[in-house]
Short mmCIF file of N, CA and C in Angstrom, two decimals:
data_model
loop_
_atom_site.label_atom_id
_atom_site.label_comp_id
_atom_site.label_asym_id
_atom_site.label_seq_id
_atom_site.Cartn_x
_atom_site.Cartn_y
_atom_site.Cartn_z
N MET A 1 140.61 65.53 47.95
CA MET A 1 140.04 64.75 48.49
C MET A 1 139.31 63.47 48.06
N SER A 2 138.95 62.51 48.69
CA SER A 2 138.39 61.32 48.03
C SER A 2 137.36 61.46 47.54
N GLN A 3 136.51 60.55 46.50
CA GLN A 3 135.63 60.47 46.04
C GLN A 3 134.30 60.33 47.13
N PRO A 4 133.27 60.89 47.36
CA PRO A 4 132.19 60.51 48.14
C PRO A 4 131.87 58.87 47.85
N ASP A 5 131.46 58.74 49.17
CA ASP A 5 131.09 57.16 49.12
C ASP A 5 129.59 56.95 48.58
N ASP A 6 129.52 55.93 47.94
CA ASP A 6 128.13 55.89 46.99
C ASP A 6 127.11 55.25 48.33
N LEU A 7 125.86 56.32 48.48
CA LEU A 7 125.25 56.68 49.81
C LEU A 7 123.86 56.62 49.01
N SER A 8 123.40 55.70 47.48
CA SER A 8 122.41 55.98 46.99
C SER A 8 121.33 55.12 47.95
N LEU A 9 121.93 54.25 48.59
CA LEU A 9 120.51 53.39 49.55
C LEU A 9 119.69 54.59 50.08
N PHE A 10 120.44 55.65 50.75
CA PHE A 10 120.11 56.15 51.37
C PHE A 10 119.14 57.08 51.04
N ARG A 11 119.35 57.59 49.87
CA ARG A 11 118.41 58.43 49.12
C ARG A 11 117.08 58.05 48.38
N SER A 12 116.31 57.04 49.04
CA SER A 12 115.05 56.15 48.96
C SER A 12 114.69 55.95 50.38
N GLU A 13 113.13 55.96 50.26
CA GLU A 13 112.46 55.63 51.52
C GLU A 13 112.89 54.24 52.09
N PRO A 14 113.02 53.98 53.23
CA PRO A 14 112.23 54.64 54.37
C PRO A 14 113.40 55.95 55.02
N PHE A 15 114.78 56.23 54.30
CA PHE A 15 116.00 56.71 54.87
C PHE A 15 116.13 58.34 54.16
N LEU A 16 115.33 58.45 53.10
CA LEU A 16 114.95 59.91 52.47
C LEU A 16 114.81 61.13 53.19
N GLU A 17 113.92 61.03 53.98
CA GLU A 17 113.49 62.55 54.81
C GLU A 17 114.45 62.56 56.22
N ALA A 18 114.88 61.46 56.58
CA ALA A 18 115.75 61.63 57.44
C ALA A 18 117.39 61.82 57.06
N VAL A 19 117.78 61.21 55.53
CA VAL A 19 119.08 62.10 55.32
C VAL A 19 118.70 63.23 54.86
N ASN A 20 117.72 63.84 54.19
CA ASN A 20 117.70 65.55 53.56
C ASN A 20 117.56 66.05 55.36
N LYS A 21 116.91 65.58 56.38
CA LYS A 21 116.71 66.92 57.22
C LYS A 21 118.87 66.43 58.01
N PHE A 22 119.57 65.55 57.81
CA PHE A 22 120.45 65.74 58.42
C PHE A 22 121.23 66.74 57.52
N GLU A 23 121.31 66.22 56.00
CA GLU A 23 121.91 67.06 55.15
C GLU A 23 121.49 68.71 55.83
N GLU A 24 120.65 68.97 56.01
CA GLU A 24 120.51 70.49 56.24
C GLU A 24 120.93 70.85 57.32
N LEU A 25 121.38 69.97 58.16
CA LEU A 25 121.90 70.52 59.53
C LEU A 25 123.37 70.32 59.56
N VAL A 26 124.00 69.62 58.37
CA VAL A 26 125.79 68.98 57.93
C VAL A 26 126.06 70.49 57.39
N THR A 27 125.02 70.84 56.37
CA THR A 27 125.16 71.84 55.70
C THR A 27 125.28 73.20 56.13
N GLN A 28 124.60 73.21 57.16
CA GLN A 28 124.49 75.05 58.32
C GLN A 28 126.04 75.19 58.35
N SER A 29 126.26 76.85 58.66
CA SER A 29 127.45 76.87 59.19
C SER A 29 127.02 77.09 60.52
N GLY A 30 128.42 77.03 61.10
CA GLY A 30 128.26 76.89 62.66
C GLY A 30 128.25 75.44 63.44
N ARG A 31 129.11 74.48 62.48
CA ARG A 31 128.99 73.04 63.16
C ARG A 31 130.03 73.13 64.37
N ILE A 32 129.72 72.25 65.07
CA ILE A 32 130.52 71.52 66.24
C ILE A 32 130.78 70.46 66.25
N PHE A 33 131.90 70.10 66.55
CA PHE A 33 131.98 68.12 66.98
C PHE A 33 132.72 68.49 68.28
N LEU A 34 131.94 67.51 69.25
CA LEU A 34 132.42 67.54 70.58
C LEU A 34 133.30 65.75 70.73
N ILE A 35 135.05 66.35 70.53
CA ILE A 35 135.12 64.86 70.43
C ILE A 35 135.72 64.29 71.65
N GLY A 36 135.40 63.13 72.37
CA GLY A 36 135.30 63.08 74.22
C GLY A 36 136.52 61.85 74.10
N ALA A 37 136.63 61.58 75.49
CA ALA A 37 137.34 60.38 75.97
C ALA A 37 137.38 59.20 74.84
N GLY A 38 138.15 58.65 74.53
CA GLY A 38 138.26 57.28 73.59
C GLY A 38 137.83 57.27 72.46
N CYS A 39 138.35 58.51 71.62
CA CYS A 39 138.19 58.85 70.04
C CYS A 39 139.64 58.04 69.94
N SER A 40 141.04 58.11 70.40
CA SER A 40 141.90 57.38 70.25
C SER A 40 142.14 55.75 70.41
N LYS A 41 141.04 55.13 71.41
CA LYS A 41 141.44 53.90 71.31
C LYS A 41 141.51 53.05 69.72
N CYS A 42 140.72 53.80 68.82
CA CYS A 42 141.34 52.71 67.27
C CYS A 42 142.36 52.98 66.69
N ALA A 43 142.94 54.07 67.28
CA ALA A 43 144.55 54.35 66.91
C ALA A 43 145.48 53.71 67.81
N GLY A 44 144.83 52.72 68.98
CA GLY A 44 145.97 52.01 69.45
C GLY A 44 146.36 52.52 70.82
N LEU A 45 145.70 53.64 71.03
CA LEU A 45 146.05 54.57 72.36
C LEU A 45 144.85 53.91 73.53
N PRO A 46 145.73 53.81 75.43
CA PRO A 46 144.76 53.25 75.96
C PRO A 46 143.52 54.16 76.46
N LEU A 47 142.49 53.91 76.82
CA LEU A 47 141.44 54.46 77.69
C LEU A 47 142.34 55.04 79.09
N THR A 48 141.54 56.21 79.56
CA THR A 48 142.07 56.64 80.41
C THR A 48 142.46 55.38 81.64
N GLY A 49 141.32 54.79 81.63
CA GLY A 49 141.59 53.74 83.03
C GLY A 49 142.75 52.81 82.65
N GLU A 50 142.60 52.48 81.46
CA GLU A 50 143.85 51.50 80.99
C GLU A 50 145.19 52.07 81.20
N LEU A 51 145.12 53.24 80.71
CA LEU A 51 146.41 53.81 80.72
C LEU A 51 146.58 54.30 82.42
N THR A 52 145.73 54.42 83.32
CA THR A 52 146.12 54.70 84.80
C THR A 52 146.87 53.01 84.84
N ALA A 53 146.09 52.07 84.82
CA ALA A 53 146.98 50.80 85.27
C ALA A 53 148.49 50.89 84.78
N GLU A 54 148.26 51.00 83.29
CA GLU A 54 149.45 50.84 83.13
C GLU A 54 150.22 51.34 83.63
N VAL A 55 150.31 52.88 83.64
CA VAL A 55 151.28 53.64 84.52
C VAL A 55 151.65 53.47 85.98
N LEU A 56 150.29 52.59 86.90
CA LEU A 56 150.85 52.41 87.99
C LEU A 56 151.60 51.10 87.85
N LYS A 57 151.62 50.09 86.94
CA LYS A 57 152.81 48.93 87.22
C LYS A 57 153.94 49.35 86.47
N ASN A 58 154.43 50.70 86.25
CA ASN A 58 155.33 51.01 85.21
C ASN A 58 156.85 50.64 85.95
N VAL A 59 157.27 49.71 85.43
CA VAL A 59 158.76 49.74 86.48
C VAL A 59 159.65 50.82 86.54
N GLU A 60 159.55 51.62 85.87
CA GLU A 60 160.67 53.17 86.06
C GLU A 60 159.82 53.72 87.25
N LEU A 61 158.81 53.30 87.82
CA LEU A 61 157.91 54.23 89.07
C LEU A 61 159.13 53.84 90.07
N LYS A 62 159.70 54.98 90.71
CA LYS A 62 160.64 54.60 92.39
C LYS A 62 159.92 53.91 93.40
N GLU A 63 160.23 52.96 94.26
CA GLU A 63 159.40 52.75 95.06
C GLU A 63 158.63 53.80 95.84
N GLU A 64 159.22 54.86 96.46
CA GLU A 64 159.11 55.91 97.07
C GLU A 64 157.05 56.52 96.39
N SER A 65 157.32 56.73 94.99
CA SER A 65 156.36 57.29 94.29
C SER A 65 155.56 56.02 94.10
N LYS A 66 155.87 55.03 94.27
CA LYS A 66 154.49 53.59 94.23
C LYS A 66 153.68 54.08 95.77
N ILE A 67 154.61 54.02 96.38
CA ILE A 67 153.60 54.34 97.81
C ILE A 67 152.50 55.59 97.95
N ILE A 68 153.50 56.75 97.44
CA ILE A 68 152.33 57.88 97.19
C ILE A 68 151.11 57.73 96.58
N LEU A 69 151.71 57.30 95.32
CA LEU A 69 150.47 57.04 94.56
C LEU A 69 149.31 55.78 95.17
N LYS A 70 149.71 54.75 95.97
CA LYS A 70 148.75 54.20 96.41
C LYS A 70 148.43 55.16 97.47
N LYS A 71 148.56 55.89 98.46
CA LYS A 71 148.36 56.56 99.17
C LYS A 71 147.04 57.53 98.88
N ILE A 72 147.57 58.07 97.60
CA ILE A 72 146.47 58.91 96.68
C ILE A 72 145.15 58.30 96.64
N GLN A 73 145.59 56.82 95.69
CA GLN A 73 144.38 55.67 95.18
C GLN A 73 143.33 55.60 96.48
N SER A 74 143.92 55.40 97.54
CA SER A 74 143.27 54.97 98.91
C SER A 74 142.12 56.56 99.22
N LEU A 75 142.54 57.69 98.81
CA LEU A 75 142.02 58.52 99.20
C LEU A 75 140.64 58.42 98.17
N PHE A 76 140.71 57.84 97.28
CA PHE A 76 139.70 57.66 96.13
C PHE A 76 138.88 56.77 96.50
N ASP A 77 139.13 55.94 97.58
CA ASP A 77 138.07 54.71 97.69
C ASP A 77 136.83 55.04 97.57
N GLY A 78 135.78 54.13 96.92
CA GLY A 78 134.46 54.29 96.77
C GLY A 78 134.30 55.65 95.62
N ALA A 79 135.41 56.07 94.99
CA ALA A 79 134.92 57.12 93.64
C ALA A 79 134.86 56.36 92.63
N THR A 80 134.18 56.89 91.45
CA THR A 80 134.12 56.34 90.39
C THR A 80 134.68 56.83 89.44
N SER A 81 135.22 55.84 88.76
CA SER A 81 136.46 56.18 87.48
C SER A 81 137.75 57.13 88.19
N ALA A 82 137.90 57.01 89.31
CA ALA A 82 139.50 58.15 89.79
C ALA A 82 140.23 57.31 88.50
N ASN A 83 141.44 58.42 88.18
CA ASN A 83 142.14 58.11 87.19
C ASN A 83 143.54 58.71 87.66
N ILE A 84 144.98 58.20 86.49
CA ILE A 84 145.56 59.03 86.71
C ILE A 84 145.77 60.47 86.57
N GLU A 85 144.80 60.94 86.06
CA GLU A 85 144.99 62.76 85.74
C GLU A 85 144.27 63.02 87.68
N ASP A 86 143.13 62.67 88.29
CA ASP A 86 142.94 62.38 89.35
C ASP A 86 144.18 62.24 90.49
N TYR A 87 144.97 61.65 89.95
CA TYR A 87 146.10 61.36 91.23
C TYR A 87 146.93 62.25 91.02
N LEU A 88 147.54 62.36 89.59
CA LEU A 88 148.41 63.49 89.49
C LEU A 88 147.82 64.62 89.46
N SER A 89 146.69 65.41 89.77
CA SER A 89 146.49 66.72 90.30
C SER A 89 146.27 66.54 91.83
N GLU A 90 146.05 65.34 92.30
CA GLU A 90 146.31 65.83 94.05
C GLU A 90 147.72 65.77 94.45
N ILE A 91 148.79 65.31 93.27
CA ILE A 91 150.28 65.47 93.61
C ILE A 91 150.52 66.74 93.46
N ILE A 92 150.38 67.67 92.30
CA ILE A 92 150.19 68.70 92.16
C ILE A 92 149.46 69.61 92.66
N ASP A 93 148.81 69.25 93.67
CA ASP A 93 148.07 70.31 94.65
C ASP A 93 148.88 70.16 95.67
N LEU A 94 149.50 69.09 96.12
CA LEU A 94 150.49 69.04 97.07
C LEU A 94 151.87 69.85 97.19
N ILE A 95 152.39 69.77 95.99
CA ILE A 95 153.39 70.58 95.62
C ILE A 95 153.14 71.94 95.63
N ALA A 96 152.02 72.45 94.97
CA ALA A 96 151.34 74.11 95.10
C ALA A 96 151.79 74.53 96.81
N ILE A 97 151.26 73.15 97.95
CA ILE A 97 151.09 73.97 98.89
C ILE A 97 152.33 74.24 99.81
N ALA A 98 153.26 73.07 99.05
CA ALA A 98 154.71 73.13 99.40
C ALA A 98 155.46 74.61 98.96
N GLU A 99 155.31 74.40 97.75
CA GLU A 99 155.85 75.92 97.24
C GLU A 99 154.94 77.24 97.75
N ARG A 100 154.09 77.09 98.24
CA ARG A 100 153.23 78.52 98.68
C ARG A 100 154.16 78.79 100.24
N ARG A 101 154.05 77.80 100.74
CA ARG A 101 155.11 77.59 101.89
C ARG A 101 156.91 78.16 101.68
N ARG A 102 157.05 77.88 100.83
CA ARG A 102 158.67 77.85 100.61
C ARG A 102 158.68 79.49 100.27
N ASP A 103 157.26 79.59 99.07
CA ASP A 103 157.61 81.43 98.75
C ASP A 103 157.62 81.96 99.63
N ARG A 104 156.77 81.95 100.42
CA ARG A 104 156.34 82.89 101.90
C ARG A 104 157.21 82.81 102.97
N SER A 105 158.21 81.71 102.79
CA SER A 105 159.31 81.64 103.87
C SER A 105 158.66 81.20 105.28
N ALA A 106 157.75 79.92 104.58
CA ALA A 106 157.06 79.65 106.34
C ALA A 106 158.21 78.60 106.90
N LYS A 107 158.21 78.25 108.35
CA LYS A 107 159.40 77.41 108.77
C LYS A 107 159.03 75.99 108.52
N LYS A 108 157.87 75.45 108.23
CA LYS A 108 157.69 74.66 107.63
C LYS A 108 157.15 74.24 106.49
N THR A 109 158.10 74.03 105.24
CA THR A 109 157.28 73.70 104.14
C THR A 109 157.10 72.38 103.60
N ALA A 110 157.62 71.43 104.54
CA ALA A 110 157.11 70.05 104.07
C ALA A 110 155.45 70.11 104.40
N VAL A 111 155.05 68.86 103.41
CA VAL A 111 153.49 68.90 103.41
C VAL A 111 153.40 67.31 104.27
N GLU A 112 152.46 67.82 105.03
CA GLU A 112 151.72 66.38 105.93
C GLU A 112 150.87 65.77 105.09
N PHE A 113 150.89 64.48 104.77
CA PHE A 113 149.70 63.80 103.70
C PHE A 113 149.77 62.18 104.44
N HIS A 114 148.59 62.00 104.29
CA HIS A 114 148.47 60.64 104.84
C HIS A 114 149.18 59.86 105.73
N GLY A 115 149.41 60.87 107.12
CA GLY A 115 150.42 60.07 108.15
C GLY A 115 152.46 60.33 107.92
N GLU A 116 152.22 60.98 106.84
CA GLU A 116 153.73 61.22 106.87
C GLU A 116 154.20 62.41 106.06
N THR A 117 155.04 62.89 106.17
CA THR A 117 155.56 64.33 105.85
C THR A 117 156.83 64.09 104.49
N PHE A 118 155.94 65.09 103.66
CA PHE A 118 157.02 65.25 102.22
C PHE A 118 157.28 66.53 101.88
N GLU A 119 158.58 66.42 101.60
CA GLU A 119 159.34 67.66 100.93
C GLU A 119 158.90 67.94 99.60
N LEU A 120 159.06 69.39 99.20
CA LEU A 120 158.49 69.26 97.83
C LEU A 120 159.55 68.59 96.77
N ASN A 121 160.61 68.40 96.81
CA ASN A 121 161.55 67.81 96.26
C ASN A 121 161.13 66.14 96.15
N GLN A 122 160.84 65.73 97.29
CA GLN A 122 160.22 63.99 96.76
C GLN A 122 158.82 64.66 96.10
N LEU A 123 157.57 65.32 96.36
CA LEU A 123 156.46 65.49 95.67
C LEU A 123 156.78 65.46 94.24
N SER A 124 157.87 66.56 93.62
CA SER A 124 158.17 67.11 92.40
C SER A 124 158.77 65.71 91.48
N GLU A 125 159.30 64.91 92.25
CA GLU A 125 160.11 63.44 91.68
C GLU A 125 158.99 62.79 91.55
N VAL A 126 158.18 62.46 92.34
CA VAL A 126 157.24 61.88 91.94
C VAL A 126 156.24 62.06 90.97
N ALA A 127 155.97 63.18 91.01
CA ALA A 127 155.00 64.32 89.89
C ALA A 127 156.07 64.02 88.51
N ASP A 128 157.29 63.93 88.27
CA ASP A 128 158.02 63.88 87.08
C ASP A 128 158.21 62.44 86.89
N GLN A 129 158.09 61.31 87.75
CA GLN A 129 157.80 60.00 87.19
C GLN A 129 156.62 59.53 86.70
N VAL A 130 155.86 60.26 87.18
CA VAL A 130 154.30 59.71 86.55
C VAL A 130 154.17 60.84 85.30
N LYS A 131 154.63 61.54 85.23
CA LYS A 131 154.18 62.41 83.64
C LYS A 131 155.65 61.41 82.71
N ARG A 132 156.51 60.72 83.45
CA ARG A 132 157.31 60.02 82.58
C ARG A 132 156.83 58.60 81.74
N ALA A 133 156.19 58.09 83.20
CA ALA A 133 155.30 57.20 83.07
C ALA A 133 154.57 57.08 81.66
N ILE A 134 153.13 58.12 82.29
CA ILE A 134 152.53 58.35 81.46
C ILE A 134 153.19 58.64 79.67
N VAL A 135 154.33 58.81 79.27
CA VAL A 135 154.76 59.01 78.18
C VAL A 135 155.08 57.84 77.65
N ALA A 136 155.84 57.20 78.48
CA ALA A 136 156.03 55.59 78.26
C ALA A 136 155.12 54.97 77.48
N VAL A 137 153.72 55.23 77.90
CA VAL A 137 152.31 54.45 77.86
C VAL A 137 152.08 54.93 76.37
N ILE A 138 152.18 56.11 76.40
CA ILE A 138 151.45 56.64 74.82
C ILE A 138 152.70 56.96 74.30
N GLU A 139 153.43 57.08 74.02
CA GLU A 139 154.56 57.45 73.08
C GLU A 139 155.03 56.04 72.24
N LYS A 140 154.34 55.85 71.07
CA LYS A 140 154.29 54.66 70.71
C LYS A 140 153.56 55.07 68.99
N ASP A 141 154.07 54.43 68.57
CA ASP A 141 153.55 54.26 66.78
C ASP A 141 152.25 54.15 66.86
N VAL A 142 151.17 54.93 66.44
CA VAL A 142 149.83 54.78 65.78
C VAL A 142 149.45 54.99 64.70
N SER A 143 147.98 54.44 64.45
CA SER A 143 147.20 55.05 63.28
C SER A 143 146.15 56.14 63.44
N ILE A 144 146.70 56.98 63.00
CA ILE A 144 145.44 57.92 63.01
C ILE A 144 144.40 57.91 61.47
N ASP A 145 144.91 57.10 60.61
CA ASP A 145 143.56 56.66 59.40
C ASP A 145 142.18 57.10 60.36
N THR A 146 141.66 56.79 61.19
CA THR A 146 140.41 56.49 61.31
C THR A 146 140.23 58.33 61.69
N HIS A 147 140.78 58.81 62.26
CA HIS A 147 140.62 60.58 62.75
C HIS A 147 140.80 60.94 61.39
N ARG A 148 142.02 60.87 60.35
CA ARG A 148 141.87 61.46 59.24
C ARG A 148 140.56 61.41 58.23
N ARG A 149 140.25 60.17 58.11
CA ARG A 149 138.87 59.89 57.17
C ARG A 149 137.80 60.63 57.81
N PHE A 150 137.38 60.66 58.99
CA PHE A 150 136.54 61.76 59.78
C PHE A 150 136.72 62.86 59.49
N ILE A 151 137.64 63.28 59.62
CA ILE A 151 138.05 65.06 59.14
C ILE A 151 137.96 64.86 57.41
N LYS A 152 138.44 64.00 56.79
CA LYS A 152 137.75 64.13 55.38
C LYS A 152 136.40 63.98 54.80
N THR A 153 135.67 63.27 56.00
CA THR A 153 134.42 63.34 55.50
C THR A 153 133.87 64.51 56.02
N VAL A 154 133.95 64.85 57.22
CA VAL A 154 133.46 66.14 57.53
C VAL A 154 133.35 67.46 56.33
N HIS A 155 134.56 67.43 56.19
CA HIS A 155 135.13 68.34 54.94
C HIS A 155 134.66 68.55 53.75
N GLN A 156 134.32 66.83 53.33
CA GLN A 156 133.85 67.25 51.72
C GLN A 156 132.88 67.24 51.27
N PRO A 157 132.28 67.82 50.07
CA PRO A 157 130.93 68.18 50.15
C PRO A 157 130.21 67.09 49.89
N LEU A 158 128.68 67.48 50.53
CA LEU A 158 127.97 65.79 50.94
C LEU A 158 127.85 65.44 49.50
N ARG A 159 127.18 66.14 48.42
CA ARG A 159 126.92 65.44 47.04
C ARG A 159 127.80 66.15 46.43
N PRO A 160 128.21 65.80 45.00
CA PRO A 160 128.98 66.79 44.00
C PRO A 160 128.79 67.61 43.68
N ASN A 161 129.74 69.12 43.76
CA ASN A 161 129.20 70.33 43.56
C ASN A 161 127.87 71.01 44.64
N LYS A 162 127.66 70.39 45.78
CA LYS A 162 126.89 70.78 46.78
C LYS A 162 127.78 71.26 47.89
N TYR A 163 128.01 72.26 48.14
CA TYR A 163 129.12 72.57 49.53
C TYR A 163 128.15 73.56 50.29
N ALA A 164 128.48 72.97 51.46
CA ALA A 164 127.70 73.62 52.74
C ALA A 164 128.29 75.24 52.59
N GLN A 165 126.90 76.04 52.97
CA GLN A 165 127.49 77.48 53.01
C GLN A 165 128.39 78.38 53.62
N ASN A 166 128.96 77.63 54.86
CA ASN A 166 130.27 77.99 55.61
C ASN A 166 131.03 76.78 55.81
N GLN A 167 132.29 76.45 55.15
CA GLN A 167 132.73 75.14 55.05
C GLN A 167 133.40 75.41 56.84
N GLY A 168 133.53 76.06 57.52
CA GLY A 168 133.90 76.46 58.89
C GLY A 168 133.43 75.54 59.92
N VAL A 169 134.28 74.57 60.59
CA VAL A 169 134.20 73.54 61.49
C VAL A 169 134.59 73.68 62.79
N ASP A 170 133.74 73.60 63.77
CA ASP A 170 134.71 73.85 65.31
C ASP A 170 134.69 72.65 65.99
N TYR A 171 136.00 72.32 66.39
CA TYR A 171 136.14 70.72 67.04
C TYR A 171 136.59 71.19 68.81
N LEU A 172 135.92 70.88 69.27
CA LEU A 172 136.08 70.48 70.58
C LEU A 172 136.33 69.49 71.23
N VAL A 173 138.27 69.26 71.58
CA VAL A 173 138.34 67.88 71.69
C VAL A 173 138.94 67.90 73.24
N LEU A 174 138.51 66.73 74.28
CA LEU A 174 138.48 66.60 75.38
C LEU A 174 139.26 65.52 75.78
N ASN A 175 140.47 64.81 74.63
CA ASN A 175 141.59 63.76 74.91
C ASN A 175 142.60 63.82 75.37
N TYR A 176 143.43 63.16 76.05
CA TYR A 176 144.56 63.10 76.69
C TYR A 176 145.58 63.81 75.44
N ASP A 177 145.57 63.15 74.29
CA ASP A 177 146.47 62.89 73.30
C ASP A 177 145.86 64.42 72.38
N THR A 178 146.78 64.42 71.03
CA THR A 178 147.02 65.18 70.25
C THR A 178 147.16 64.51 69.03
N LEU A 179 146.36 63.42 68.95
CA LEU A 179 145.71 62.79 67.48
C LEU A 179 144.98 63.35 66.84
N PHE A 180 143.94 63.57 67.52
CA PHE A 180 143.13 64.43 66.49
C PHE A 180 143.47 65.87 65.79
N GLU A 181 143.82 66.63 66.55
CA GLU A 181 144.72 67.67 65.91
C GLU A 181 146.19 67.35 64.90
N ASP A 182 146.73 66.69 65.09
CA ASP A 182 147.45 65.84 64.47
C ASP A 182 146.82 65.67 62.88
N ALA A 183 145.67 64.96 62.85
CA ALA A 183 145.09 64.33 61.84
C ALA A 183 144.35 65.81 60.89
N LEU A 184 144.18 66.95 62.14
CA LEU A 184 143.99 68.20 61.42
C LEU A 184 144.56 68.79 60.48
N ALA A 185 146.08 68.80 60.91
CA ALA A 185 147.16 69.22 60.73
C ALA A 185 147.82 68.67 58.95
N LEU A 186 147.55 67.00 59.12
CA LEU A 186 147.81 66.29 58.09
C LEU A 186 146.75 66.58 56.84
N GLU A 187 145.80 67.01 57.18
CA GLU A 187 144.34 67.12 56.38
C GLU A 187 145.00 68.92 55.92
N LYS A 188 145.57 69.38 56.45
CA LYS A 188 146.21 71.13 56.03
C LYS A 188 144.50 71.90 56.67
N LEU A 189 144.09 71.53 57.33
CA LEU A 189 142.70 72.44 58.49
C LEU A 189 143.43 72.59 59.54
N SER A 190 142.61 73.76 60.24
CA SER A 190 142.87 74.32 61.42
C SER A 190 141.73 74.76 62.18
#
């Protein structure tokens, strides 16, 4: 691990008391970090809204898929922050309905949606195309240097020869990508 940064400025007033309290918290066992949406923007991946826009304009989406996606989008008119996850979930819900009908040998397995009828294979194809479009957007070279520096900082001693009582750290990662998990693996932490 690298040498700790020189933080001597923070070991004098007016910062000293706050730093000491922070150090007490950080050296306690049971540390948990909530890593939320946006933590991989610095690595070059889009935020969910940007991902949605890029997926919706992907040239690999067939016209039928674009039509279904537009119909699903219209269901979210007035909603705040509806995104590709919401749209894909709607498609998967429709697939589940069609599969349930098929598995029960119903006469009508197609799903009526927004004034049209869609077969299971059509809906499955749309879901597959959306997933491929997502992969096309996020499957690119990215830098996880910031993620790795964060992890190194969390796991290094606060001061030379001063370790936390329990070096265990839990991470709750809410991102759609695995960059944070990749950084943990590269730092040989799990």
